[in-house]
Structure formats: structure tokens, C-alpha cells
Amino acid sequence: MKILSKISSCLAGKLLAVVFASTTLSLLYCCPLSASQEKYTIKQDGTGDFASISEAVAAVPSNSTLIISEGVYNEQVMITDKTIHLEGTDRENCILQYNGNNYFEPPLSVAAGKISNLTIYSYADKNGNWIDCPPAVVDPSIPQTFYKEYAVHIEQNYLFGKELIFDNCLFLSDKNQCIGLGLRGDSNVAFQNCEFRAYGPGGIILVHDSAFEEYSGNCALRFTDCTLYNYNSPYFFNVQCLNLSNRVNLTFQNVAVHTVGYSDTRPYVAQNDYTGKTIDNLISLDTDELLIENGYKKNDFVFCLNEEESSRYHAAVMFNTSSINNKIFLPEGITRVLNEQPTSEFHSALPIHINNLGLDAQNGWCGSANFYLTPDSYGNTFAEMNYQETIISP
């Protein structure tokens, strides 16, 4: 392959430089000292440096860029111990997808680099099997192998002190969350101009700070100009706070949320440290004056479906047999769906889940113990995602 010729010529150049060092030092630099400028092409027809993404990741040095040509790459890509940049040539037509058996088999595991212009899709067999996926919130007593995979999993110590950027990507999941993110200290993780579509019961993102003391510290998580579609889970955003010595600086800028809520509260959990408004609170505020007064930016924030509309909605989600091409309409805000009969389990219907691992609600973002909203958070659908000097009580 072309990479072999590049490496061979590089080695030959270095040998020549050693032999003729007495006459010319310039030959020492016939090959770059760093691989940071190396670019390799991936084309499924075999005309590039590699035919698959995973093959390229295993072969190239850290800081390489992989230019991915159009195609559907049905493979599991693991980037766990080096920095690799994945650059698609066309987001809609450069598709990395995988149907794994469990939590450890996502389409993409990555720790550092820049991922751009890609569609990343964790798909399920189109026979309704995704309905049997576990609940949205991870239960520590259940083995991780019981849970289904994310579209993207970020959970490597290599992230410590590094940066991971997603730009102009589309994330889709029929199973667990679109993104499973375990942060590390001194890191910066950002999603910019990205779209998320979650069709399974997991929701959009599960994020937690580092559980490992040696990889703890302050870090940053940013969402800029992103659109979130959450079709099935009661929570579009899940936060777990693991170590109070960590601090996560959280920024939302122009994030549009299209999510659902349920009349029957059984999909919700009793232990939720979220301190924002319940969906019932939001329904009572659903007028221009009251929404604006409470920090929201639009009228018709909660769309309450009747029984017939709810039945059609459930059917559309359940039989959405090609979620990569079939985006179900969901308005910005919360679509409240009727499901079964009102339950005797009086859980609160909340759009965000906060788990402080045994602590009560704290003074961080939405009651979290160590996630804090930055002052440059603005323009988002939910008032809780916009920075406010004064916290508005539920």
C-alpha cells in the first residue's frame, strides 16, 4: 500500500543522512521528524492508502489525519492510545456504522483528535429488538455488558490533558445514548455544528467526570450550534457526578432541543437530583409572558399530544425502519406523549437526569455536584442551559 512506500522512503532517507552526515546535514531532514502532518486516504475501492478506517487507525502514527471517502463503513473503530483525526469528505455520505452485541462494541471509541464531516450510527436489527434495551440510566449493580453500545464511546485515560473535537457530525443511535462520555482532567471535549438523533431508550448523552484520582482535575465540555432530537427516552441529557475533586465547566451555545416527555411517570427514576422545572411546571408556564419571564425563549414550549396523536407517535418511533434516512418530525421543546394510564408511582417527569451518587442536590448545574455552567452559555432551548446570575427555583 501507499503507506508502506512512504515509510520505506522515510527510513531510506534517514539512513542516507547518517552515512553522509559529514558532508551535508540537510539530509537529516529529508523525512519529517513528526508525523503530525501526515495524511492518508481511505477508499473502499482500494485506490487509497487504506480500504477501511480500522485498518488505517492500527497502522498510522499518532497525529495522523485520515481522509475518508464516501461510503458506508460497517466496522468498529477503536482509537484508544493515540491522537487520530478523522475527516469525512461528505457528512451525509461518509457513514461509519456498526451493530454491536453490547456496551463495548460501539461504531467509534475515541479519546483525542478531531472528528469531522461524518455520520456515526449505532443501529439495531429492524425488528423492534431495540425496545428490549436496558433503561436510560446506568445502574451500577448491573454488569456493563448488559447494556447496549453507544454510537460514540469516550472512556480512555488517554484523554487526560488532551482535546477531542467533533465538527459537523451526525450521531444516530437505535440503542443506548448517542454519546457515552467519561471525562478526564485537563481535557477539552467539544461538539460544534453537530446533530444528534436518539431513537432508543438511552437519550442523547451520558456524561460523567473521572472516577480515577490520578486522572482527575478541571475539564471543559462544550456544545455549540447543535441540534438534539430525542425520540424515546424520558431524558435527553444524563449526568453522573463521581468525584468531588473534579470540576466540569459546561457550555451550551445555540443548542436546539427536540425531546419527549411522558404522562405516565414509570419511565422516570425516583432518584433524580435535577432541580429545574418539571414538565408539569413547564406546561403551566406555556404562555409567552410566563415563559419569557422564566428565561425561556419561545411560546408553545410543551406540545401535549392527545390519545390518537400519541398512538401515531409511538407507532412512528417503533416502526421507524430506517432511522438513518427517516427523521421523524419533532418540534423544538418538549412533546408530551400519553403512555398507558396514569401511574401510582409518583416519580417526577423531568427532562434531565442528574445523579450525585448518594448526595442530595448540590449547587452545580441543575443540582449537580461538580458540573458548572459557564457565563458564555446562551441561546438554548432550555432556560437551564442558559447562564443566569440568579437561579430560578422550580
XYZ file of C-alpha atoms in Angstrom:
394
model
C 0.000 0.000 0.000
C 0.984 3.654 -0.324
C 1.769 3.936 3.384
C 4.488 1.282 3.012
C 6.214 3.268 0.294
C 6.017 6.401 2.469
C 7.567 4.625 5.446
C 10.216 2.915 3.292
C 11.300 6.157 1.676
C 11.390 7.807 5.098
C 13.683 5.126 6.538
C 15.924 5.166 3.490
C 16.288 8.912 3.771
C 17.292 8.669 7.422
C 19.977 6.056 6.618
C 21.416 8.247 3.876
C 21.506 11.161 6.291
C 23.579 9.145 8.761
C 26.032 7.962 6.073
C 26.645 11.415 4.644
C 26.350 13.405 7.846
C 29.905 14.724 7.429
C 29.125 16.367 4.118
C 25.537 17.548 4.473
C 23.297 17.996 7.484
C 20.307 18.899 5.372
C 19.679 15.262 4.511
C 18.759 14.681 8.129
C 15.506 16.407 7.365
C 14.529 14.536 4.218
C 11.738 12.935 6.254
C 9.538 14.844 8.746
C 10.585 14.396 12.352
C 6.920 14.352 13.364
C 4.018 12.528 11.782
C 1.650 15.358 12.653
C 1.380 16.459 9.012
C 0.820 13.012 7.563
C -2.465 12.486 5.718
C -3.779 9.167 4.432
C -6.759 8.431 2.231
C -9.383 5.758 2.854
C -11.277 4.479 -0.169
C -13.320 1.306 -0.180
C -12.439 0.562 -3.800
C -8.768 0.083 -2.875
C -7.427 3.142 -4.680
C -6.450 4.942 -1.460
C -3.859 4.236 1.197
C -6.355 2.040 3.041
C -9.701 0.398 2.346
C -11.078 0.573 5.914
C -10.924 3.037 8.787
C -9.937 0.482 11.425
C -7.074 -0.810 9.258
C -5.735 2.724 8.906
C -6.072 3.511 12.616
C -3.995 0.458 13.502
C -1.219 1.358 11.042
C -0.690 5.124 11.101
C 1.267 7.078 13.734
C -0.282 9.411 16.274
C -1.431 12.829 14.986
C -2.176 11.471 11.521
C -5.234 12.591 9.561
C -7.399 10.052 7.754
C -9.346 11.449 4.786
C -12.426 9.244 4.453
C -14.097 8.983 1.052
C -17.826 8.463 0.605
C -19.157 5.052 1.539
C -20.826 3.012 4.277
C -18.105 1.669 6.572
C -19.648 -1.168 8.549
C -16.931 -1.608 11.170
C -15.905 -0.972 14.756
C -13.187 1.680 15.065
C -11.099 1.788 18.258
C -8.771 4.772 18.838
C -7.647 4.337 22.431
C -3.960 5.224 22.761
C -3.123 7.852 20.141
C -4.453 11.026 18.555
C -6.107 10.455 15.189
C -8.077 12.940 13.102
C -10.952 11.508 11.040
C -12.119 13.767 8.217
C -15.017 12.745 6.019
C -15.413 14.220 2.560
C -19.227 14.457 2.864
C -21.117 14.096 6.154
C -24.275 12.624 4.683
C -22.426 10.060 2.590
C -19.459 9.159 4.819
C -21.127 6.755 7.225
C -19.476 4.746 9.981
C -21.979 2.266 11.360
C -21.967 -0.865 13.500
C -24.461 -3.185 15.170
C -22.621 -4.434 18.244
C -23.678 -7.033 20.753
C -23.030 -4.994 23.879
C -21.719 -1.842 25.524
C -18.103 -2.471 24.472
C -18.803 -2.603 20.728
C -19.687 0.902 19.522
C -19.015 2.104 15.983
C -16.405 4.523 17.365
C -14.310 4.578 20.532
C -12.041 7.613 20.602
C -10.072 9.706 23.101
C -8.334 12.581 21.297
C -8.233 14.286 17.915
C -10.721 15.937 15.600
C -13.640 14.064 14.032
C -15.393 15.941 11.236
C -17.931 15.508 8.434
C -19.047 12.009 9.436
C -22.291 10.193 10.197
C -21.802 7.736 13.072
C -24.624 5.267 13.583
C -25.249 2.525 16.153
C -28.018 0.582 14.507
C -30.264 -2.277 15.588
C -31.875 -5.091 13.660
C -35.042 -3.628 12.244
C -37.467 -5.924 14.019
C -38.125 -3.940 17.183
C -35.344 -5.569 19.212
C -34.147 -2.169 20.363
C -37.257 -1.928 22.554
C -35.673 -4.550 24.826
C -32.613 -2.404 25.508
C -31.996 -1.572 29.195
C -33.293 1.641 30.767
C -31.742 5.011 30.105
C -29.817 5.427 33.345
C -26.924 3.092 34.096
C -27.449 1.018 37.234
C -24.021 0.320 38.844
C -25.291 -3.051 40.086
C -25.855 -4.290 36.530
C -22.796 -5.522 34.556
C -21.867 -3.163 31.744
C -22.074 -5.964 29.192
C -25.829 -5.978 29.792
C -26.147 -2.540 28.233
C -26.135 -1.803 24.539
C -23.483 0.236 22.792
C -23.378 3.974 22.220
C -22.777 5.476 18.792
C -19.578 7.037 20.195
C -17.854 5.926 23.399
C -15.228 8.161 25.032
C -13.757 6.474 28.101
C -9.974 6.302 27.914
C -7.338 7.698 30.247
C -5.513 8.868 27.115
C -7.956 11.805 27.085
C -6.241 13.266 30.171
C -4.761 16.656 29.255
C -5.902 16.429 25.621
C -8.556 17.746 23.277
C -11.322 15.959 21.394
C -13.384 17.933 18.880
C -16.399 16.811 16.843
C -17.281 19.148 13.996
C -20.234 18.841 11.593
C -21.049 15.262 12.600
C -24.366 13.410 12.691
C -24.820 10.908 15.543
C -27.596 8.323 15.463
C -28.425 5.575 17.927
C -31.162 2.968 17.916
C -29.994 1.661 21.293
C -28.153 3.407 24.117
C -27.222 7.098 24.216
C -25.707 8.663 21.123
C -22.650 9.627 23.214
C -21.223 7.896 26.279
C -18.593 10.263 27.674
C -16.222 9.697 30.573
C -14.261 12.922 31.016
C -10.691 13.179 32.290
C -8.896 16.061 33.984
C -7.337 18.914 31.988
C -9.242 17.841 28.889
C -11.404 19.735 26.435
C -14.261 17.987 24.628
C -16.385 19.951 22.158
C -19.256 19.290 19.769
C -19.804 22.005 17.189
C -22.365 22.169 14.388
C -23.460 18.599 15.150
C -26.827 16.841 15.004
C -27.916 14.068 17.378
C -30.814 11.647 16.856
C -31.635 9.123 19.577
C -34.291 6.536 18.710
C -33.673 4.093 21.559
C -34.389 4.437 25.302
C -30.954 5.888 26.136
C -31.305 9.539 25.110
C -28.692 11.858 23.653
C -25.733 11.815 26.038
C -24.481 10.240 29.245
C -21.550 12.156 30.722
C -19.574 11.713 33.927
C -16.357 13.065 35.391
C -13.285 10.925 36.053
C -13.557 8.235 38.701
C -9.755 7.846 38.781
C -7.915 10.163 41.148
C -4.763 10.261 39.014
C -6.808 11.419 36.012
C -8.921 13.963 37.897
C -8.974 17.722 37.577
C -10.838 20.532 35.878
C -12.066 19.970 32.335
C -14.398 21.520 29.777
C -17.372 20.230 27.784
C -18.895 22.462 25.100
C -21.857 22.200 22.711
C -22.067 24.914 20.047
C -24.696 25.254 17.285
C -26.003 21.722 17.836
C -29.448 20.179 17.331
C -30.679 17.376 19.595
C -33.545 15.033 18.675
C -34.584 12.643 21.446
C -37.475 10.428 20.330
C -37.950 7.791 23.009
C -36.016 8.329 26.239
C -37.558 10.373 29.074
C -34.173 12.096 29.491
C -32.219 13.734 26.701
C -29.229 14.519 28.979
C -27.794 12.319 31.757
C -25.107 13.485 34.206
C -23.254 11.355 36.755
C -21.023 13.037 39.344
C -18.325 10.637 40.548
C -15.572 12.616 42.275
C -15.975 15.947 44.048
C -12.334 16.814 43.373
C -13.264 17.268 39.701
C -14.889 20.296 38.124
C -16.567 20.192 34.711
C -17.077 23.567 33.030
C -20.133 23.093 30.852
C -21.044 25.394 27.965
C -24.129 25.388 25.732
C -24.405 27.846 22.849
C -27.365 27.863 20.452
C -28.390 24.291 21.264
C -31.862 23.405 19.966
C -33.524 20.528 21.861
C -36.382 18.471 20.420
C -37.362 15.934 23.074
C -40.242 13.962 24.575
C -41.869 13.665 27.977
C -44.406 11.148 29.257
C -47.702 11.383 31.125
C -47.038 8.040 32.795
C -44.025 8.547 35.050
C -42.826 4.943 35.113
C -40.047 5.648 32.553
C -38.570 8.105 35.075
C -36.477 7.191 38.108
C -37.140 8.093 41.725
C -33.551 9.195 42.408
C -33.004 12.321 40.331
C -31.172 15.307 41.777
C -32.315 17.649 38.998
C -33.505 20.995 40.405
C -35.049 22.528 37.279
C -38.683 22.648 36.363
C -40.788 19.535 35.904
C -42.710 19.051 32.678
C -45.935 19.831 34.546
C -44.349 23.111 35.703
C -43.470 23.931 32.116
C -46.989 23.166 30.890
C -48.356 25.664 33.425
C -45.902 28.287 32.129
C -46.696 27.702 28.478
C -47.595 31.261 27.552
C -45.379 33.923 26.029
C -45.299 36.098 29.129
C -44.577 33.387 31.693
C -42.034 31.556 29.548
C -40.065 34.709 28.832
C -40.286 35.737 32.475
C -38.725 32.403 33.437
C -35.910 32.531 30.909
C -37.389 30.558 28.001
C -37.253 31.908 24.502
C -40.381 30.658 22.733
C -44.085 30.089 23.016
C -45.547 26.568 22.752
C -42.674 25.061 24.686
C -44.607 21.904 25.604
C -46.717 20.192 22.947
C -49.314 17.928 24.572
C -50.461 15.112 22.278
C -53.923 13.627 22.655
C -54.556 9.877 22.713
C -54.798 9.460 18.939
C -51.717 11.609 18.293
C -49.782 9.712 20.962
C -50.656 6.366 19.367
C -49.461 7.581 15.994
C -46.262 8.877 17.566
C -45.486 5.568 19.313
C -46.077 3.712 16.050
C -43.820 6.070 14.116
C -40.939 5.519 16.559
C -41.451 1.775 16.881
C -41.619 1.127 13.147
C -39.002 3.618 12.101
C -37.206 1.024 9.994
C -34.534 3.270 8.540
C -33.661 5.872 11.124
C -30.588 6.999 9.229
C -32.803 8.307 6.417
C -36.161 8.787 8.130
C -36.146 11.676 10.590
C -39.423 11.812 12.490
C -40.786 15.301 12.911
C -40.452 16.533 16.478
C -40.878 20.245 17.293
C -38.357 22.187 19.330
C -39.203 21.916 23.009
C -40.976 19.008 24.734
C -43.573 16.780 23.107
C -45.650 15.274 25.930
C -46.856 11.830 24.927
C -49.595 9.790 26.591
C -48.378 6.321 27.512
C -50.612 3.791 29.277
C -52.698 5.061 32.185
C -51.563 7.434 34.916
C -49.356 5.522 37.317
C -49.365 5.255 41.074
C -45.581 5.672 41.043
C -45.201 9.389 41.654
C -41.832 9.996 40.025
C -41.235 13.487 38.749
C -41.368 13.935 34.983
C -38.048 15.704 34.399
C -36.240 16.286 31.086
C -32.693 15.963 32.510
C -31.277 13.330 34.856
C -28.689 14.243 37.488
C -27.113 11.527 39.652
C -24.874 12.674 42.503
C -24.245 9.125 43.724
C -25.969 9.334 47.081
C -25.647 13.059 47.698
C -28.625 15.368 47.683
C -28.939 18.047 45.050
C -25.928 20.363 45.134
C -25.299 23.901 43.835
C -23.845 22.904 40.463
C -25.656 22.872 37.137
C -29.254 21.709 37.640
C -28.393 20.374 41.097
C -25.228 18.509 40.103
C -22.273 18.181 42.455
C -19.437 19.238 40.137
C -20.782 20.362 36.736
C -20.930 24.155 36.416
C -22.481 26.230 33.627
C -20.133 28.844 32.174
C -21.177 32.503 31.675
C -20.886 32.180 27.881
C -23.856 29.803 27.685
C -26.713 31.380 25.727
C -29.328 30.977 23.009
C -30.510 27.490 24.039
C -33.980 25.952 24.075
C -33.974 25.224 27.796
C -33.522 28.093 30.232
C -31.494 25.725 32.417
C -28.874 25.617 29.660
C -28.545 29.411 29.565
C -26.366 31.142 32.135
C -28.326 33.097 34.716
C -26.900 35.045 37.610
C -29.957 34.212 39.681
C -31.110 30.620 39.805
C -34.877 30.447 39.276
C -36.446 27.933 41.657
C -38.864 25.285 40.313
